[in-house]
Coordinates of C-alpha atoms in Angstrom, one line a residue:
X4 CA 71.9 35.1 126.7
X5 CA 70.6 32.3 129.0
X6 CA 69.8 32.5 132.2
X7 CA 69.4 30.4 135.2
X8 CA 68.0 30.7 139.2
X9 CA 70.8 30.6 141.4
X10 CA 70.5 31.6 145.0
X11 CA 67.1 33.3 144.7
X12 CA 68.4 35.2 142.0
X13 CA 68.3 34.8 138.0
X14 CA 72.1 34.7 137.0
X15 CA 73.7 34.3 133.6
X16 CA 74.1 30.6 132.6
X17 CA 75.9 31.1 129.0
X18 CA 76.0 33.9 126.8
X19 CA 77.1 34.1 122.9
X20 CA 80.2 36.1 121.4
X21 CA 78.3 39.1 121.1
X22 CA 77.3 39.1 125.1
X23 CA 81.0 38.5 125.7
X24 CA 82.0 41.3 123.6
X25 CA 79.6 43.6 125.9
X26 CA 81.9 42.4 128.8
X27 CA 79.1 40.0 130.3
X28 CA 80.6 37.1 132.3
X29 CA 78.8 33.8 133.4
X30 CA 77.4 34.1 137.0
X31 CA 76.4 37.7 136.5
X32 CA 73.3 38.9 137.6
X33 CA 70.6 39.4 134.9
X34 CA 69.3 42.7 137.0
X35 CA 72.9 43.9 136.5
X36 CA 73.3 42.9 133.1
X37 CA 70.3 45.1 132.1
X38 CA 71.6 47.7 133.8
X39 CA 74.6 47.8 131.9
X40 CA 72.7 46.6 128.4
X41 CA 69.0 47.3 128.9
X42 CA 68.5 46.1 125.1
X43 CA 69.9 42.2 125.7
X44 CA 68.2 39.4 125.2
X45 CA 67.8 36.7 127.9
X46 CA 65.8 33.4 127.4
X47 CA 65.3 31.2 130.5
X48 CA 67.7 27.8 130.7
X49 CA 65.8 24.6 129.7
X50 CA 67.7 22.3 131.6
X51 CA 65.7 18.9 130.5
X52 CA 66.2 19.7 127.0
X53 CA 69.8 20.8 127.3
X54 CA 70.2 17.4 128.9
X55 CA 68.3 15.4 126.2
X56 CA 70.9 17.3 123.7
X57 CA 73.8 16.4 125.5
X58 CA 73.0 12.9 125.5
X59 CA 72.1 13.0 121.8
X60 CA 75.5 14.0 121.2
X61 CA 77.3 11.5 123.2
X62 CA 74.9 9.1 120.9
X63 CA 76.6 10.5 118.1
X64 CA 79.9 10.4 119.4
X65 CA 79.7 6.3 119.9
X66 CA 80.7 6.3 116.4
X67 CA 84.2 7.2 117.7
X68 CA 84.6 5.0 120.7
X69 CA 81.7 3.0 122.7
X70 CA 83.6 4.8 126.1
X71 CA 81.8 8.1 125.9
X72 CA 80.8 9.7 129.2
X73 CA 78.8 12.9 130.2
X74 CA 81.0 15.8 132.0
X75 CA 78.6 18.3 133.9
X76 CA 76.0 20.1 131.8
X77 CA 77.9 21.0 128.6
X78 CA 80.9 18.4 128.5
X79 CA 81.7 15.0 127.1
X80 CA 84.5 12.5 127.7
X81 CA 85.4 10.3 125.1
X82 CA 87.9 7.7 125.8
X83 CA 89.7 7.0 122.3
X84 CA 92.3 4.5 123.6
X85 CA 93.0 2.4 120.6
X86 CA 90.8 3.6 118.1
X87 CA 92.7 6.8 116.9
X88 CA 94.3 4.6 114.5
X89 CA 91.1 4.1 112.3
X90 CA 90.1 7.8 111.9
X91 CA 93.7 8.1 110.5
X92 CA 95.6 9.2 114.0
X93 CA 94.7 11.7 117.0
X94 CA 94.9 14.7 114.9
X95 CA 93.0 13.6 111.9
X96 CA 90.1 12.3 114.5
X97 CA 89.8 15.3 116.1
X98 CA 89.6 17.5 113.4
X99 CA 87.2 15.2 112.2
X100 CA 85.2 15.5 115.3
X101 CA 85.5 19.2 115.4
X102 CA 84.8 19.8 111.8
X103 CA 81.3 17.3 111.9
X104 CA 80.1 19.4 115.2
X105 CA 80.6 22.7 113.2
X106 CA 78.8 21.5 110.2
X107 CA 76.2 21.0 112.8
X108 CA 76.0 24.1 114.0
X109 CA 78.0 23.6 117.3
X110 CA 80.9 25.7 118.6
X111 CA 82.9 23.0 120.1
X112 CA 86.3 22.8 121.7
X113 CA 88.3 19.8 121.9
X114 CA 91.8 18.5 123.9
X115 CA 93.3 15.1 123.9
X116 CA 95.5 13.9 126.4
X117 CA 96.8 10.9 128.3
X118 CA 94.7 12.2 131.2
X119 CA 91.0 13.3 131.3
X120 CA 92.2 15.7 133.8
X121 CA 94.7 17.1 131.0
X122 CA 92.4 16.8 128.4
X123 CA 89.5 18.9 130.2
X124 CA 91.8 21.5 130.9
X125 CA 93.2 21.6 127.0
X126 CA 89.4 21.5 125.7
X127 CA 88.2 24.4 128.3
X128 CA 91.2 26.6 128.0
X129 CA 93.0 26.0 124.7
X130 CA 90.2 24.9 122.3
X131 CA 92.1 22.6 120.6
X132 CA 95.1 21.4 121.6
X133 CA 96.7 17.6 121.6
X134 CA 98.9 17.1 124.5
X135 CA 101.9 14.8 124.3
X136 CA 102.3 12.5 126.9
X137 CA 104.6 13.6 129.7
X138 CA 103.8 17.5 128.7
X139 CA 101.0 17.8 131.1
X140 CA 102.7 19.8 133.8
X141 CA 103.6 22.0 131.1
X142 CA 100.2 22.5 130.0
X143 CA 98.6 23.2 133.7
X144 CA 101.3 25.1 135.2
X145 CA 100.2 28.8 133.4
X146 CA 96.3 28.1 133.9
X147 CA 94.3 29.3 136.6
X148 CA 93.1 26.8 139.5
X149 CA 90.1 26.1 137.7
X150 CA 91.8 24.0 135.2
X151 CA 92.1 21.5 138.1
X152 CA 88.3 20.9 138.6
X153 CA 88.1 21.8 142.1
X154 CA 85.3 23.1 144.2
X155 CA 84.9 26.8 144.1
X156 CA 84.9 27.3 147.8
X157 CA 88.4 25.3 147.7
X158 CA 89.5 27.3 144.5
X159 CA 88.5 30.6 146.6
X160 CA 90.5 29.7 149.7
X161 CA 93.6 29.2 147.5
X162 CA 93.4 32.4 146.3
X163 CA 93.2 34.1 149.4
X164 CA 96.5 32.9 150.1
X165 CA 98.2 34.1 146.9
X166 CA 97.9 30.6 144.8
X167 CA 96.4 32.0 141.7
X168 CA 97.5 29.4 139.0
X169 CA 98.2 25.4 139.0
X170 CA 101.6 26.0 138.7
X171 CA 101.9 28.2 141.9
X172 CA 100.0 25.1 144.0
X173 CA 102.3 22.6 142.2
X174 CA 105.3 24.5 143.8
X175 CA 103.6 24.8 146.9
X176 CA 104.7 21.8 149.6
X177 CA 101.8 19.2 149.5
X178 CA 101.1 18.5 153.4
X179 CA 100.0 21.5 154.2
X180 CA 97.9 21.7 151.3
X181 CA 96.2 18.6 152.2
X182 CA 96.2 19.4 155.9
X183 CA 94.4 22.8 155.1
X184 CA 92.5 22.1 152.0
X185 CA 91.7 18.3 151.8
X186 CA 92.7 15.1 150.3
X187 CA 90.7 16.1 147.1
X188 CA 92.6 19.0 146.1
X189 CA 95.9 16.7 145.7
X190 CA 94.0 13.8 144.3
X191 CA 92.6 16.1 141.1
X192 CA 96.2 17.2 140.8
X193 CA 97.9 13.7 140.8
X194 CA 94.9 12.8 138.2
X195 CA 95.8 15.8 135.9
X196 CA 99.4 15.1 135.9
X197 CA 98.9 11.2 135.3
X198 CA 100.2 10.2 139.0
X199 CA 97.3 8.3 139.6
X200 CA 94.8 6.8 137.1
X201 CA 91.3 8.3 136.6
X202 CA 88.3 6.1 134.9
X203 CA 86.1 7.3 132.5
X204 CA 82.4 5.9 133.1
X205 CA 80.8 5.3 129.9
X206 CA 76.9 6.0 130.1
X207 CA 76.4 3.0 128.7
X208 CA 77.4 -0.4 128.8
X209 CA 80.0 -1.7 126.5
X210 CA 79.0 -4.4 124.2
X211 CA 81.3 -7.2 124.5
X212 CA 81.2 -7.6 120.6
X213 CA 80.6 -5.0 117.8
X214 CA 80.8 -5.1 113.8
X215 CA 80.3 -1.8 111.7
X216 CA 80.4 -0.8 108.2
X217 CA 81.2 3.0 107.4
X218 CA 79.2 3.7 104.1
X219 CA 80.4 6.0 101.1
X220 CA 76.9 6.6 100.2
X221 CA 74.3 7.0 102.9
X222 CA 71.3 4.7 102.8
X223 CA 67.5 5.4 103.2
X224 CA 65.6 2.3 103.0
X225 CA 64.6 -0.6 105.2
X226 CA 65.8 -3.1 102.8
X227 CA 69.2 -1.8 102.5
X228 CA 69.2 -1.9 106.3
X229 CA 68.5 -5.1 106.3
X230 CA 70.7 -6.9 103.9
X231 CA 73.4 -4.7 105.6
X232 CA 72.7 -6.5 109.2
X233 CA 73.0 -10.1 107.2
X234 CA 76.6 -8.8 106.1
X235 CA 77.5 -7.8 109.9
X236 CA 75.7 -10.7 111.6
X237 CA 78.0 -12.9 109.1
X238 CA 81.3 -11.4 110.6
X239 CA 79.8 -11.8 114.4
X240 CA 78.7 -15.4 113.7
X241 CA 82.6 -15.8 113.6
X242 CA 83.7 -14.4 116.6
X243 CA 80.8 -16.2 118.4
X244 CA 81.7 -19.4 117.2
X245 CA 85.5 -19.1 118.4
X246 CA 84.1 -18.0 121.8
X247 CA 81.9 -20.7 121.6
X248 CA 78.7 -18.2 122.5
X249 CA 75.5 -17.3 121.3
X250 CA 74.0 -13.6 121.6
X251 CA 70.9 -13.1 123.7
X252 CA 70.3 -9.1 123.2
X253 CA 71.5 -7.6 120.2
X254 CA 71.3 -3.6 119.1
X255 CA 71.5 -1.8 115.4
X256 CA 72.9 1.4 115.9
X257 CA 71.8 3.6 113.3
X258 CA 74.2 6.8 112.5
X259 CA 72.5 9.5 110.2
X260 CA 74.5 12.0 108.5
X261 CA 73.4 15.1 110.4
X262 CA 74.1 13.8 114.1
X263 CA 70.9 11.8 115.0
X264 CA 71.3 8.1 116.3
X265 CA 68.8 5.2 116.0
X266 CA 68.9 2.4 118.6
X267 CA 66.9 -0.8 117.9
X268 CA 67.2 -3.9 120.4
X269 CA 66.0 -7.2 120.1
X270 CA 65.8 -10.1 122.6
X271 CA 66.3 -13.8 122.3
X272 CA 64.9 -16.7 124.1
X273 CA 67.8 -18.8 123.7
X274 CA 71.5 -18.4 122.2
X275 CA 71.4 -17.1 118.5
X276 CA 74.1 -16.6 115.8
X277 CA 73.0 -17.5 112.9
X278 CA 72.6 -14.5 110.4
X279 CA 69.6 -15.3 108.4
X280 CA 67.7 -16.0 112.3
X281 CA 69.2 -12.5 113.2
X282 CA 67.8 -10.9 110.2
X283 CA 64.6 -12.1 110.7
X284 CA 64.3 -10.9 114.1
X285 CA 65.3 -7.2 113.0
X286 CA 63.2 -7.2 110.3
X287 CA 60.2 -7.7 112.5
X288 CA 61.5 -4.9 114.7
X289 CA 62.0 -2.6 111.8
X290 CA 58.5 -3.4 110.7
X291 CA 57.4 -2.5 113.8
X292 CA 59.0 1.0 114.1
X293 CA 59.0 2.2 110.6
X294 CA 56.8 4.8 110.9
X295 CA 59.2 6.2 113.9
X296 CA 62.7 5.7 111.9
X297 CA 63.5 9.0 110.1
X298 CA 66.3 8.0 107.8
X299 CA 66.6 12.3 107.2
X300 CA 69.6 12.2 104.6
X301 CA 70.5 8.6 105.3
X302 CA 72.5 6.7 107.6
X303 CA 76.0 6.8 106.9
X304 CA 77.1 4.0 109.8
X305 CA 75.7 0.8 110.6
X306 CA 76.6 -1.1 113.3
X307 CA 75.4 -4.2 114.9
X308 CA 76.4 -5.3 118.7
X309 CA 75.9 -8.2 120.8
X310 CA 74.7 -6.6 124.2
X311 CA 74.7 -10.0 126.2
X312 CA 75.9 -13.3 125.6
X313 CA 75.4 -16.8 126.7
X314 CA 77.0 -20.4 126.3
X315 CA 75.8 -21.9 123.0
X316 CA 74.9 -25.8 123.3
X317 CA 76.0 -27.5 120.4
X318 CA 73.0 -30.1 119.3
X319 CA 73.5 -33.6 118.0
X320 CA 72.3 -34.0 114.2
X321 CA 70.4 -36.4 112.9
X322 CA 70.9 -38.2 109.6
X323 CA 68.3 -36.5 107.9
X324 CA 70.2 -33.6 108.2
X325 CA 67.8 -31.6 110.8
X326 CA 68.8 -30.7 114.5
X327 CA 66.9 -32.7 116.8
X328 CA 65.4 -29.6 118.8
X329 CA 61.8 -29.3 119.0
X330 CA 61.7 -26.4 120.5
X331 CA 63.7 -24.2 118.4
X332 CA 60.7 -23.5 115.9
X333 CA 58.7 -22.3 118.9
X334 CA 61.6 -20.0 120.4
X335 CA 61.9 -18.3 116.9
X336 CA 58.2 -18.0 116.5
X337 CA 58.0 -16.3 120.1
X338 CA 61.3 -13.7 119.5
X339 CA 59.9 -12.8 116.3
X340 CA 56.2 -11.9 117.7
X341 CA 58.1 -10.2 120.6
X342 CA 60.6 -8.1 118.1
X343 CA 57.2 -6.6 116.6
X344 CA 55.0 -6.2 119.7
X345 CA 56.9 -6.2 122.7
X346 CA 58.1 -8.3 125.6
X347 CA 54.7 -8.8 127.0
X348 CA 53.3 -9.9 123.7
X349 CA 54.5 -14.1 124.8
X350 CA 54.1 -15.0 127.8
X351 CA 54.9 -18.4 129.4
X352 CA 53.5 -20.4 132.3
X353 CA 56.1 -21.6 134.9
X354 CA 56.0 -23.5 138.2
X355 CA 56.3 -21.8 141.3
X356 CA 56.6 -23.6 144.9
X357 CA 53.1 -23.3 146.0
X358 CA 50.9 -26.2 146.5
X359 CA 47.8 -23.9 146.3
X360 CA 46.7 -24.2 142.7
X361 CA 46.1 -20.6 141.9
X362 CA 49.5 -20.0 143.2
X363 CA 51.7 -22.8 141.8
X364 CA 51.6 -21.2 138.4
X365 CA 52.7 -17.8 137.0
X366 CA 53.4 -16.3 133.7
X367 CA 56.8 -14.5 132.7
X368 CA 57.9 -12.9 129.7
X369 CA 59.2 -16.0 127.1
X370 CA 62.8 -15.3 127.6
X371 CA 62.8 -15.0 131.1
X372 CA 61.3 -18.4 131.4
X373 CA 63.7 -21.3 132.4
X374 CA 64.4 -23.5 129.4
X375 CA 64.0 -27.4 129.3
X376 CA 67.0 -28.8 129.4
X377 CA 67.5 -33.3 128.7
X378 CA 68.0 -35.0 131.9
X379 CA 71.4 -36.8 132.3
X380 CA 72.0 -40.4 130.6
X381 CA 71.5 -43.2 133.3
X382 CA 74.4 -45.7 133.0
X383 CA 73.3 -49.3 132.7
X384 CA 74.4 -50.3 136.0
X385 CA 72.6 -47.7 137.8
X386 CA 69.2 -48.5 139.5
X387 CA 66.0 -46.6 137.9
X388 CA 64.9 -44.1 139.3
X389 CA 61.8 -43.9 141.4
X390 CA 58.5 -42.9 139.5
X391 CA 56.5 -40.1 141.2
X392 CA 53.3 -39.4 140.1
X393 CA 52.1 -35.8 140.3
X394 CA 48.2 -35.5 141.5
X395 CA 45.9 -35.0 138.5
X396 CA 45.0 -31.6 137.3
X397 CA 42.2 -30.1 134.8
X398 CA 42.9 -29.2 131.7
X399 CA 41.6 -25.6 132.6
X400 CA 42.0 -23.9 135.6
X401 CA 39.8 -21.1 136.2
X402 CA 41.8 -17.6 137.2
X403 CA 39.6 -17.5 140.0
X404 CA 37.2 -20.3 141.4
X405 CA 33.4 -19.6 140.7
X406 CA 30.9 -20.6 143.7
X407 CA 28.5 -23.7 143.1
X408 CA 25.3 -24.7 145.0
X409 CA 25.3 -28.3 146.3
X410 CA 21.7 -29.0 147.6
X411 CA 23.1 -32.3 149.4
X412 CA 26.1 -34.9 150.1
X413 CA 25.8 -38.8 151.0
X414 CA 27.7 -38.2 154.0
X415 CA 28.9 -34.4 155.8
X416 CA 32.6 -34.6 154.5
X417 CA 31.9 -36.6 151.2
X418 CA 31.2 -35.4 147.6
X419 CA 28.1 -33.7 146.0
X420 CA 25.4 -35.8 144.4
X421 CA 24.5 -32.9 142.1
X422 CA 25.4 -29.5 141.8
X423 CA 24.4 -26.0 140.3
X424 CA 27.0 -24.2 138.3
X425 CA 26.1 -21.0 136.0
X426 CA 22.4 -21.7 136.5
X427 CA 22.4 -25.3 135.3
X428 CA 22.1 -28.6 137.0
X429 CA 24.3 -31.4 136.8
X430 CA 24.2 -34.5 138.3
X431 CA 27.5 -36.8 139.6
X432 CA 27.8 -40.1 138.0
X433 CA 31.1 -40.8 139.6
X434 CA 33.7 -38.7 142.3
X435 CA 37.4 -39.3 143.2
X436 CA 38.8 -37.8 146.3
X437 CA 39.1 -35.9 148.3
X438 CA 42.5 -34.4 148.1
X439 CA 42.8 -32.3 151.4
X440 CA 44.8 -29.2 150.6
X441 CA 45.4 -26.6 153.7
X442 CA 46.4 -23.3 153.7
X443 CA 49.6 -21.9 153.8
X444 CA 50.3 -21.0 157.4
X445 CA 53.8 -19.1 156.8
X446 CA 52.3 -16.6 154.2
X447 CA 49.6 -16.0 157.0
X448 CA 50.0 -12.2 158.4
X449 CA 50.2 -11.5 162.2
X450 CA 46.4 -11.3 163.2
X451 CA 45.0 -12.1 160.0
X452 CA 42.5 -15.4 160.2
X453 CA 43.6 -18.5 159.4
X454 CA 42.3 -19.9 155.4
X455 CA 39.8 -23.1 155.4
X456 CA 40.9 -26.2 154.7
X457 CA 40.0 -27.3 151.0
X458 CA 38.7 -30.8 150.1
X459 CA 39.1 -31.3 146.3
X460 CA 37.1 -34.0 144.1
X461 CA 37.6 -35.2 140.7
X462 CA 33.7 -35.5 139.4
X463 CA 32.0 -37.1 136.2
X464 CA 28.6 -35.8 135.6
X465 CA 25.8 -38.2 133.9
X466 CA 27.1 -37.0 130.4
X467 CA 30.4 -38.1 130.7
X468 CA 31.7 -34.3 131.5
X469 CA 34.8 -34.1 134.1
X470 CA 35.2 -31.3 136.4
X471 CA 37.4 -30.1 139.5
X472 CA 35.4 -28.8 142.6
X473 CA 36.3 -28.5 146.3
X474 CA 34.3 -27.4 149.2
X475 CA 36.0 -24.8 151.4
X476 CA 35.7 -25.3 155.5
X477 CA 34.6 -28.6 157.0
X478 CA 31.4 -29.6 158.5
X479 CA 33.2 -30.8 161.7
X480 CA 35.1 -27.3 162.4
X481 CA 32.4 -25.3 165.1
X482 CA 34.9 -22.2 164.9
X483 CA 34.8 -21.4 161.0
X484 CA 31.5 -20.4 159.0
X485 CA 29.5 -23.2 157.0
X486 CA 31.5 -24.6 154.3
X487 CA 31.2 -23.5 150.9
X488 CA 31.8 -25.1 147.5
X489 CA 33.6 -23.8 144.1
X490 CA 34.3 -25.2 140.8
X491 CA 38.4 -24.6 140.3
X492 CA 38.4 -26.4 136.5
X493 CA 37.7 -28.8 133.8
X494 CA 39.2 -31.8 132.8
X495 CA 37.6 -32.2 129.1

């Protein structure tokens, strides 16, 4: 028997057949139960463990339909519309589900109907029944009010006025029921009878494309899984080509014979549909997760799903037979590294809107970086575009500017004659500048002191090395502290 705390009292949450034979019921206080039967065993409920178990069972039910939803603390909704013929019909499918759960050690009750409400009532009050379309009212009429999934308070109020079954409530006038007990009561009734639609919200998003293979002989080796991935990817390619799309995220689901499910996901930086490339990505991912995947007695169902898609841009090939795409190899290399080491393993610098050098670039995961696109072709009669040359920037930009010592300058606002950086003295041979960059006043917080202006210089020392340094502050400004010099990058 399992107990849980309810209203500052320990009550029975679940009990087995032997406890039911002792006339114990759910919701009874533990003190009362022990007074009746002192020798009973009571175990405290573990809500998190129960939730994980229910989610694991929901994963396993994905083999029957992708539309699986969790119902409360001990139930699952499966929308099997259009799926029953794959398992030999409704009765064969339901029998298979019950048999497989029984073999795993679960006491499961199932009901199948055209509405979620009728299926819920059939499972809870009959245990194994298939309700034909139009028989919902006959099913619900003799059942208690709890078969309508209404709140306990509403149920108690209905029983207090003599309405103890769903059939008695159906025979009562609707308008007085709605005024006294609320519209939710009639909503639940209409949903169960099929007068109003009730959608089953799946716990996981439904993949737009999926292919699967049922195996007569379970597989356990990684090489067998990879070969099966290639065959499934070939089947996916035809559907992706028909839709003019490529996969951006894929998931491999491995259903173990004992009910456990392994989900392995990979992402792509560019739309992909070539089977060999998909196999390479899953090869890296399987190699990284090899120690964490327990094949047990083997996998008897393997499914490859496309979680997200994007338009697939066809590229013009050249006479040599190679596609003119210089970034394809880099993208594949980055995808394989990310599949093995994680999304943060490969980062890409991207330009952001800021004229301050340290804020003008940030790093993002490779897959999230914007793709480079070819500029549109200009017609012969169109005027040539005006060329705008961006300011020259160093090859290496320091993450944080490093302070330097400048003993003297030719003029107060001019470049330095020499400077000391990292305890070494450098003599300036040539200098270009200044390039003045002011602070971003729109980022300044109220009451915050305005950041000083910067004057950047491109400096070449006597040995030909080039640097990018700046003076922070102006000598002519009396309101600010004395200017300071910083090294921000090197050119070569």
